XYZ file of C-alpha atoms in Angstrom:
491
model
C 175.912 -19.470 76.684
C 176.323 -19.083 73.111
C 174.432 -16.308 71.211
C 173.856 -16.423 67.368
C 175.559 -13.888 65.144
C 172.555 -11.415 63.419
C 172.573 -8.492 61.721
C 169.869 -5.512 62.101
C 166.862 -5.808 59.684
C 167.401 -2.339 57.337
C 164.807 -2.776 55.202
C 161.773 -4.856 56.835
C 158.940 -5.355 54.521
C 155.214 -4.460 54.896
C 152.855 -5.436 57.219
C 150.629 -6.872 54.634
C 152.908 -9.096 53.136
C 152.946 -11.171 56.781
C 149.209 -11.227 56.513
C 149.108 -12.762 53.011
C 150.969 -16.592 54.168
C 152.668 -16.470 50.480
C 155.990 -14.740 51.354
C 158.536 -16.389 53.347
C 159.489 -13.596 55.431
C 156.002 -13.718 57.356
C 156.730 -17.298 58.548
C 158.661 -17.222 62.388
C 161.970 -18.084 62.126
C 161.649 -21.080 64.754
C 159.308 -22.672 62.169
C 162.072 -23.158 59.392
C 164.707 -24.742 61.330
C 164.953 -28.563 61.074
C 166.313 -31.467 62.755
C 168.790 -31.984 60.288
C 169.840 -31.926 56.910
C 166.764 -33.958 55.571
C 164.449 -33.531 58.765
C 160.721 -32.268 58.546
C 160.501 -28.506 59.720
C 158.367 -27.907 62.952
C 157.481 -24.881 64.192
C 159.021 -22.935 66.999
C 155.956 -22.983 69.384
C 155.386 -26.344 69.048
C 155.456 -28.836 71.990
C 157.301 -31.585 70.257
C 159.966 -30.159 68.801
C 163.710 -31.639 69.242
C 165.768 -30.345 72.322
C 168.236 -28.117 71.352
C 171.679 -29.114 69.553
C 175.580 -27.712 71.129
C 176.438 -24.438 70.214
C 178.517 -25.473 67.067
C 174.963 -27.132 65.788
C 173.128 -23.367 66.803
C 175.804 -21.088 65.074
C 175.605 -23.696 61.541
C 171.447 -23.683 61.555
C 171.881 -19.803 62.146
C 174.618 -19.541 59.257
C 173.019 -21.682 57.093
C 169.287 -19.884 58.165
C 171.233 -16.267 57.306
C 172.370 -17.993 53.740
C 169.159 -19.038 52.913
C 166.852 -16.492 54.425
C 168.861 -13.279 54.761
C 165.316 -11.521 53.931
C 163.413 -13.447 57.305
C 166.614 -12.936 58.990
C 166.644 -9.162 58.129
C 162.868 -8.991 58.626
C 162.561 -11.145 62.113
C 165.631 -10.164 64.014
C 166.088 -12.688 66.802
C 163.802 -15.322 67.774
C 161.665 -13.589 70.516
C 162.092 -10.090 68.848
C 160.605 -11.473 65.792
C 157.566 -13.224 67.273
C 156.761 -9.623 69.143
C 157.098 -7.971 65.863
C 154.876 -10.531 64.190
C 152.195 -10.693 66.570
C 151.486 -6.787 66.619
C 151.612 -6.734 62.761
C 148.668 -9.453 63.451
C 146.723 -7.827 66.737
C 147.081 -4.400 64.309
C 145.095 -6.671 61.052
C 142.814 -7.879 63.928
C 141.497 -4.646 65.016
C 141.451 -2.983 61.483
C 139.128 -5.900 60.936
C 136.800 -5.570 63.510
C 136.731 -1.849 63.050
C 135.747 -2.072 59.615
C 133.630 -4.884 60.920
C 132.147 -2.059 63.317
C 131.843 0.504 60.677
C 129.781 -1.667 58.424
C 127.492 -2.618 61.027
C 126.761 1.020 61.984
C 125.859 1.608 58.659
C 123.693 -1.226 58.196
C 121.682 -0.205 61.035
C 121.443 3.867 59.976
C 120.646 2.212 56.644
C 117.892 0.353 58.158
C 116.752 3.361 60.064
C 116.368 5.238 56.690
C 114.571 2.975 55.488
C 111.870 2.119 57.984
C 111.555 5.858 58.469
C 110.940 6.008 54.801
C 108.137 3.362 54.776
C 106.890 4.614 57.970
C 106.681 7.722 56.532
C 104.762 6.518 53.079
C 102.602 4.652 55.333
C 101.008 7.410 57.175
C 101.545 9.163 53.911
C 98.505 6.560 52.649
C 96.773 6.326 55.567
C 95.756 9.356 55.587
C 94.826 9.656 51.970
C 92.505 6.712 52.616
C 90.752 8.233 55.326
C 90.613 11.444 53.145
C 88.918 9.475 50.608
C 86.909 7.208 53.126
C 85.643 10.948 55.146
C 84.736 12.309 51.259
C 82.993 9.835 50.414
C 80.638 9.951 53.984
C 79.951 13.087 53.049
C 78.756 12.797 49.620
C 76.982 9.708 50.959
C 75.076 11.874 53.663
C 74.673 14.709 51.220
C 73.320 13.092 48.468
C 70.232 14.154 46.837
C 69.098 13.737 43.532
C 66.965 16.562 43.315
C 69.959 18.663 44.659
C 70.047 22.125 42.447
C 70.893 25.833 43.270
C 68.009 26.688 44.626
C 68.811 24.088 47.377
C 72.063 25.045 47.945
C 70.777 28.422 48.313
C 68.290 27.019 50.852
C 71.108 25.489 52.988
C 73.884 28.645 52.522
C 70.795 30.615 54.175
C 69.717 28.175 56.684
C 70.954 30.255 59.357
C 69.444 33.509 58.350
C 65.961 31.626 58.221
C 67.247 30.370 61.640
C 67.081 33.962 63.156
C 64.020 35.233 61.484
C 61.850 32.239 62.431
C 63.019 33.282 66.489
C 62.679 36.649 65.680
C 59.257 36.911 64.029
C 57.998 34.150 66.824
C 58.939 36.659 69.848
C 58.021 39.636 67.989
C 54.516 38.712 66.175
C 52.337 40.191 68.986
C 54.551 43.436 68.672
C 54.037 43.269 64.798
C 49.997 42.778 65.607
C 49.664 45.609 68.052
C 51.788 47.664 65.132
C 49.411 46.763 62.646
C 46.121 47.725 65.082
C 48.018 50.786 66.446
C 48.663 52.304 62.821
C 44.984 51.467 61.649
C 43.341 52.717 64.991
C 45.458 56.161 64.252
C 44.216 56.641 60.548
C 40.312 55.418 61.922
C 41.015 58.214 64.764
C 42.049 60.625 62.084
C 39.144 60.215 59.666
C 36.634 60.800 62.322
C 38.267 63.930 64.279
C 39.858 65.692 60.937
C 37.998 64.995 57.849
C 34.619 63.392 58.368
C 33.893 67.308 60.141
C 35.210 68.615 56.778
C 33.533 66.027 54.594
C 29.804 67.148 56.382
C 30.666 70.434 55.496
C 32.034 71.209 52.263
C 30.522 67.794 50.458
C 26.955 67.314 49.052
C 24.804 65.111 50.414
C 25.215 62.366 47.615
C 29.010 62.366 48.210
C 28.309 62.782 52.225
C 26.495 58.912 51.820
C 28.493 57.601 49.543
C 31.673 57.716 51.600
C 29.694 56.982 54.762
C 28.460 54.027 53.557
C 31.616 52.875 52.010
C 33.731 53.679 54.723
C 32.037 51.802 57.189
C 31.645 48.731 55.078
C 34.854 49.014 54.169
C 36.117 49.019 57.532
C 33.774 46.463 59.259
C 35.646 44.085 56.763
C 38.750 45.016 57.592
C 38.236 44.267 61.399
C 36.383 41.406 60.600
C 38.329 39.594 58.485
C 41.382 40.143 60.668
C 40.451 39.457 63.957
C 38.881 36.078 62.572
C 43.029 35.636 60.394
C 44.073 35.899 64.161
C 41.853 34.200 65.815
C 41.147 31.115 63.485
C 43.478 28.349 63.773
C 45.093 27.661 60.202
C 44.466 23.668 60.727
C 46.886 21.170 62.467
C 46.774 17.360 61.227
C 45.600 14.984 64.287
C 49.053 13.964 65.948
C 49.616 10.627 65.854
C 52.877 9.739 66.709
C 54.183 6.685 65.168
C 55.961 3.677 67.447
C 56.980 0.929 64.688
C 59.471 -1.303 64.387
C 62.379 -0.863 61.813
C 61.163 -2.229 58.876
C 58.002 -0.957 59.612
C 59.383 2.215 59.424
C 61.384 1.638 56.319
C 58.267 0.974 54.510
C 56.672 3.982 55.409
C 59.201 6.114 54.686
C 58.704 4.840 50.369
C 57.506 7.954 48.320
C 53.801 7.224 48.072
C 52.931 5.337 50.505
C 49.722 5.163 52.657
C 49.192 5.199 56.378
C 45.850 4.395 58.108
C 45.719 5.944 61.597
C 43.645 5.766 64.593
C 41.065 8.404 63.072
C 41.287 7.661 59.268
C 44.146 10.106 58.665
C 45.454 9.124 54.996
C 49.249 10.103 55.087
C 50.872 10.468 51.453
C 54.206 10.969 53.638
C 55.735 11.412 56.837
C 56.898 14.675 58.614
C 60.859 14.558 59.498
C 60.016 16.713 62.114
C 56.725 15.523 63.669
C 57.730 11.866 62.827
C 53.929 11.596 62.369
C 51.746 11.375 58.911
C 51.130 14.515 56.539
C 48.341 14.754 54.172
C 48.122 16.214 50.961
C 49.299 19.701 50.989
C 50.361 20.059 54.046
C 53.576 21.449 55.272
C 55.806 21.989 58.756
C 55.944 25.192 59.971
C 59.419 26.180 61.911
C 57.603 29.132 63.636
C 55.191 27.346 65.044
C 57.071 23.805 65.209
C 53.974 22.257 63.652
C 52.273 20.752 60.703
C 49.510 23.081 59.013
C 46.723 22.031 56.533
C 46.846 23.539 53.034
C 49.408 25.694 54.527
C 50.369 28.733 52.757
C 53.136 30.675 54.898
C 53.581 32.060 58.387
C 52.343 35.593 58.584
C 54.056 38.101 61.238
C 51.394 40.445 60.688
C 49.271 38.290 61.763
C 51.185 36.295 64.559
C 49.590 32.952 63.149
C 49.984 30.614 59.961
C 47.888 30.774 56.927
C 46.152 27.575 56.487
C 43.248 25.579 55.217
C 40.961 27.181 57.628
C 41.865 31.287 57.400
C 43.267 31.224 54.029
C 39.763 32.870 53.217
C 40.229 35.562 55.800
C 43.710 36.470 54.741
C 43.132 37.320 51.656
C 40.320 39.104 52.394
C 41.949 40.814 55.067
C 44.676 42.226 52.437
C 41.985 42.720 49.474
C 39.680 45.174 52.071
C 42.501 46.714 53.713
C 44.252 47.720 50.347
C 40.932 48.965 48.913
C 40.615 51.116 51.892
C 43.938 52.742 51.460
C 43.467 53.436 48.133
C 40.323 55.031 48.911
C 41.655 56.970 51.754
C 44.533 58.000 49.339
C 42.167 59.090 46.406
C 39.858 60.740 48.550
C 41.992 62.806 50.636
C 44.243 63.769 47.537
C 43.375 67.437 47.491
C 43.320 67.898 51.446
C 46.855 66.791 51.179
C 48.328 69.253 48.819
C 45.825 71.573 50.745
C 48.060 70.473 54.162
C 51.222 69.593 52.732
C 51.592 73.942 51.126
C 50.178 74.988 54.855
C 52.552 73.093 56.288
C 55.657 74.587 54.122
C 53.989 77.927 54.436
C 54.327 77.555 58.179
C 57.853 76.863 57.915
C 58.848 79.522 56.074
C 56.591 82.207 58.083
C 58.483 80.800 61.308
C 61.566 81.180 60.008
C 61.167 85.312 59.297
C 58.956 85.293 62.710
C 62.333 83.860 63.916
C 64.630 86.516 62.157
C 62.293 89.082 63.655
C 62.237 88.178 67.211
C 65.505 88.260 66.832
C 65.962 92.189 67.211
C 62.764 91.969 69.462
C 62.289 92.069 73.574
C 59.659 89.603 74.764
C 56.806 91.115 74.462
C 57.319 92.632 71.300
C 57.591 89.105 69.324
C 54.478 88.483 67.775
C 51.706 85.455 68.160
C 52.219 82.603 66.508
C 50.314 82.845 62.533
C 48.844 79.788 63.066
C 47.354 77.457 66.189
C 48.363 74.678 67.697
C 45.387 72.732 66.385
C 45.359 73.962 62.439
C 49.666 72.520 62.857
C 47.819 68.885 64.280
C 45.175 69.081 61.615
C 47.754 69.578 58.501
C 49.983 67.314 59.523
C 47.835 64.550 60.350
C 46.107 64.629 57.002
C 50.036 64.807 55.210
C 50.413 61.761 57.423
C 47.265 59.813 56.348
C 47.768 59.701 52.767
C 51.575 58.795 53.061
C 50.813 55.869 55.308
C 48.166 54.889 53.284
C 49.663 54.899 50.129
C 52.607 53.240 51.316
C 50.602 50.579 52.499
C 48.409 50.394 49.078
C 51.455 50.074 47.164
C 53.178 47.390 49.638
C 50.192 45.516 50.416
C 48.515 45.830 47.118
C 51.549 43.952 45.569
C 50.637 40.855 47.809
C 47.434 41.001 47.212
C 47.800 40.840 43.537
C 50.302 37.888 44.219
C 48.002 36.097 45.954
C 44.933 36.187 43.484
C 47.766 34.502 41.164
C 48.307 32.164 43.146
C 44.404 31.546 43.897
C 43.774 31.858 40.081
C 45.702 28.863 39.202
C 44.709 26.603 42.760
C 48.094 26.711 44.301
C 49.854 28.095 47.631
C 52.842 30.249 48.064
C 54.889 26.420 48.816
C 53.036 25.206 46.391
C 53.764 27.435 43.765
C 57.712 26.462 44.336
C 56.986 22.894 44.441
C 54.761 23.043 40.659
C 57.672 25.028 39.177
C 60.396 22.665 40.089
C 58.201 19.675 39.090
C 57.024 21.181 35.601
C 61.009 21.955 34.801
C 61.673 18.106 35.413
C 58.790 16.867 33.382
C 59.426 19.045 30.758
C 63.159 17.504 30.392
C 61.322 14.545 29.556
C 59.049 15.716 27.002
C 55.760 15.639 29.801
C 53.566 18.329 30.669
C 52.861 18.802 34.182
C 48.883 19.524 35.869
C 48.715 20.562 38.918
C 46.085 17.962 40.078
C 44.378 20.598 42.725
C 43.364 23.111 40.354
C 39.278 23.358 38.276
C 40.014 26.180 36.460
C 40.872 29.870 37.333
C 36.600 30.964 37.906
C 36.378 27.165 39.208
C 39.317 28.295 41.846
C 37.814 31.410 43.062
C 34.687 29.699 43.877
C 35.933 26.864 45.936
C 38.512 29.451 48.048
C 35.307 31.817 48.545
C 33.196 28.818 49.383
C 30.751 29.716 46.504
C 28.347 27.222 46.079
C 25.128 29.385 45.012
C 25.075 32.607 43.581
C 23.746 34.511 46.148
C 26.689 33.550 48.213
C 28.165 36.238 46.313
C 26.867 38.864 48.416
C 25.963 36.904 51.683
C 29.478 35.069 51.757
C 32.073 37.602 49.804
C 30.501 41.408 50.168
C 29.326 40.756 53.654
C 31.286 39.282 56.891
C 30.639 35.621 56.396
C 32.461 33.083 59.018
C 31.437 30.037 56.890
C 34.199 27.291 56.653
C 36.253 25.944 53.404
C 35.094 22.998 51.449
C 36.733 19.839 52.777
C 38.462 18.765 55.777
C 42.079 19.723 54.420
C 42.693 15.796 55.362
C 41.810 14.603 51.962
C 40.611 16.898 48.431
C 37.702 15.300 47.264
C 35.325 17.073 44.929
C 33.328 20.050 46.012
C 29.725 20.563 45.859
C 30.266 23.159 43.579
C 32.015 21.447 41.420
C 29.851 19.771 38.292
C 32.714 18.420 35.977
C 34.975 16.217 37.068
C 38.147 17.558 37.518
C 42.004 16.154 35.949
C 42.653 13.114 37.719
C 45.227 13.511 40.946
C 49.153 13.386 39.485
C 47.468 13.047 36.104
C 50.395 13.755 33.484
């Protein structure tokens, strides 16, 4: 079998030249060899190429092919070496392909992966600055008042602290009543056993009924007046609970409206707390967890609210009990500087009785210079006049605040409502009236219930259990009223 004649391929050229189908030396060998001289050139894998020529015919096509093609000669080698060569130059291209195929489509995805984490990440970015805005607004939704100022602020920032003291003074106003009977039963006790002995002595008998007679009065109307601040109730609107539908309810709730109950109750508004109508000038009480009539303030003192119905007997409890401290204080000035130099002259003669008994036996220390009962008188006479001057100075101070406040016809609420109100109509160029006021004399004579004069002396200087003008339901005019008086809101 005849072999053709080749020569080793020195110098083969690149791989990419075979991938580029323009250069001659990436074309198999078998593919340029032709029939004959002018014969169409078939490839070498193909089925229906011509059998192969003699030997001669082999050795001239591989002559002629070297002639012609020394560079596919050089570059292919034999037939089948060739073809191997060619194919892994073209399973090498293949898989360079697909890798860079590969490559791109891993970084397609992690580019994709960037960027949904990016717009995932914007997107709870904005969701929450929507619900940040949506949760604000709520707030200033729920929050919103148009009379909203410091002083309400204030309120709510010490909300809590009114919180404990309403608890506190509700569990502790019988301890602050038996205090306040306690302390006056000791300076009572003290008058009779110390001074009023003293008084009958060293006093003429002018002086001797001028202080009986006022200190009795004096404190008949300071038991009076504050058993019946105790005792009284302060005035409770009737409770009528209201059961209406929605917009029922809606339409009470408007500023100004009026609500007829069961028993004529006229409601100018309704109490958050009650959920029941509140007339005129009256209030809720967190102490007591109710509405009060006319109601003034909750009194520990007193373990009860000041209302329409002991307003009277406050204020005269705290006029008669400060005008019996001051007299108590005036009176028993010079027995107190009298006590008060005993007492320091005690102290210092038990001090050098001390340094004496101190190079003493037993029975050579000497008695005592003064008793056991001249110590107990001095000191409870320095005691009297400090406790009652406190208590002048303290209570005399609400006292005084109080005939303010009944000199111009308003309570202590009252008093805060007026000043906010007169503020806002002055803005506007308006002058506020406070619509339950007749004049400061006017005043004093409907809060002492003074319709005559000689009321005067049977209903102010003497224990008088009379009751206030009006049913604290609804302010009409009083009997002792002759003018008519400014028109109600007139501004």
């Amino acid at each position: 079998m005849f072999s053709v004649a080749r020569e080793p391929a020195k110098n083969p050229p690149p791989i990419g030249s075979q991938r580029r189908g323009r250069d001659v030396s990436g074309i198999p060998i078998g593919s340029l060899l032709t029939s004959g001289s002018g014969g169409v050139a078939r490839p070498a894998g193909s089925r229906s190429a011509a059998p192969r020529a003699g030997p001669a015919r082999c050795a001239q096509c591989a002559g002629a092919g070297r002639r012609a093609l020394p560079g596919a000669v050089r570059a292919a080698g034999t037939g089948h070496g060739g073809g191997r060569r060619g194919a892994g130059g073209r399973f090498g291209a293949a898989g360079m392909r697909s890798r860079q195929r590969m490559f791109a489509a891993v970084m397609r995805l992690l580019l994709k992966c960037l960027r949904l984490g990016r717009r995932r990440r914007f997107k709870l970015v904005r969701q929450a600055g929507q619900l940040w805005h949506y949760g604000h607004l709520c707030l200033r939704s729920l929050l919103y008042n148009s009379f909203t100022n410091g002083d309400v602020v204030l309120d709510s920032l010490f909300e809590p602290i009114y919180w404990l003291v309403d608890h506190v003074t509700r569990w502790f106003g019988v301890v602050f009543v038996a205090l306040v009977i306690g302390l006056t039963s000791s300076i009572v006790a003290i008058v009779y056993i110390c001074l009023l002995p003293l008084i009958l002595q060293t006093y003429t008998p002018a002086w001797i009924c001028w202080h009986l007679a006022y200190g009795h009065w004096n404190l008949i109307m300071i038991v009076f007046h504050y058993y019946k601040a105790i005792t009284t109730s302060p005035g409770y609107p009737p409770q009528v609970r209201l059961s209406l539908g929605t917009n029922e309810q809606h339409s009470l709730l408007q500023l100004g409206t009026r609500y007829q109950a069961k028993n004529d109750l006229t409601g100018v508004s309704i109490c958050r707390k009650c959920i029941a109508p509140k007339p005129a000038r009256t209030h809720h009480c967190s102490i007591c967890n109710r509405c009060v009539l006319k109601m003034d303030h909750h009194c520990p003192w007193l373990n009860n609210c000041v209302g329409h119905y002991n307003h009277r007997y406050f204020f005269s409890f705290c006029l008669f009990m400060t005008m019996g401290c001051i007299y108590c204080s005036i009176s028993g000035w010079d027995m107190f500087r009298d006590a008060y130099a005993a007492i320091e002259r005690m102290k210092l003669l038990e001090k050098e009785r001390l340094q004496v008994a101190a190079n003493q036996t037993y029975y050579q220390t000497p008695p005592p210079t003064f008793s056991f009962r001249q110590r107990a008188f001095h000191k409870s006479v320095v005691y009297l006049w400090v406790l009652c001057s406190s208590v002048a100075l303290a209570l005399g101070a609400l006292t005084v605040w109080h005939a303010a406040l009944i000199t111009r016809g308003e309570t202590s609420i009252e008093r805060h409502i007026n000043k906010k109100e007169r503020q806002r109509l002055q803005k506007k160029g308006k002058v506020f009236r406070n619509p339950y006021s007749y004049g400061s004399w006017d005043n004093w004579k409907v809060f002492l219930g003074v319709d005559v004069p000689r009321h005067w002396l049977t209903r102010v200087l003497l224990p008088s259990p009379h009751l206030p003008h009006g049913t604290g339901l609804s302010w009409e005019l009083p009997p002792c009223m002759t003018k008519q008086r400014t028109p109600l809101l007139a501004i």
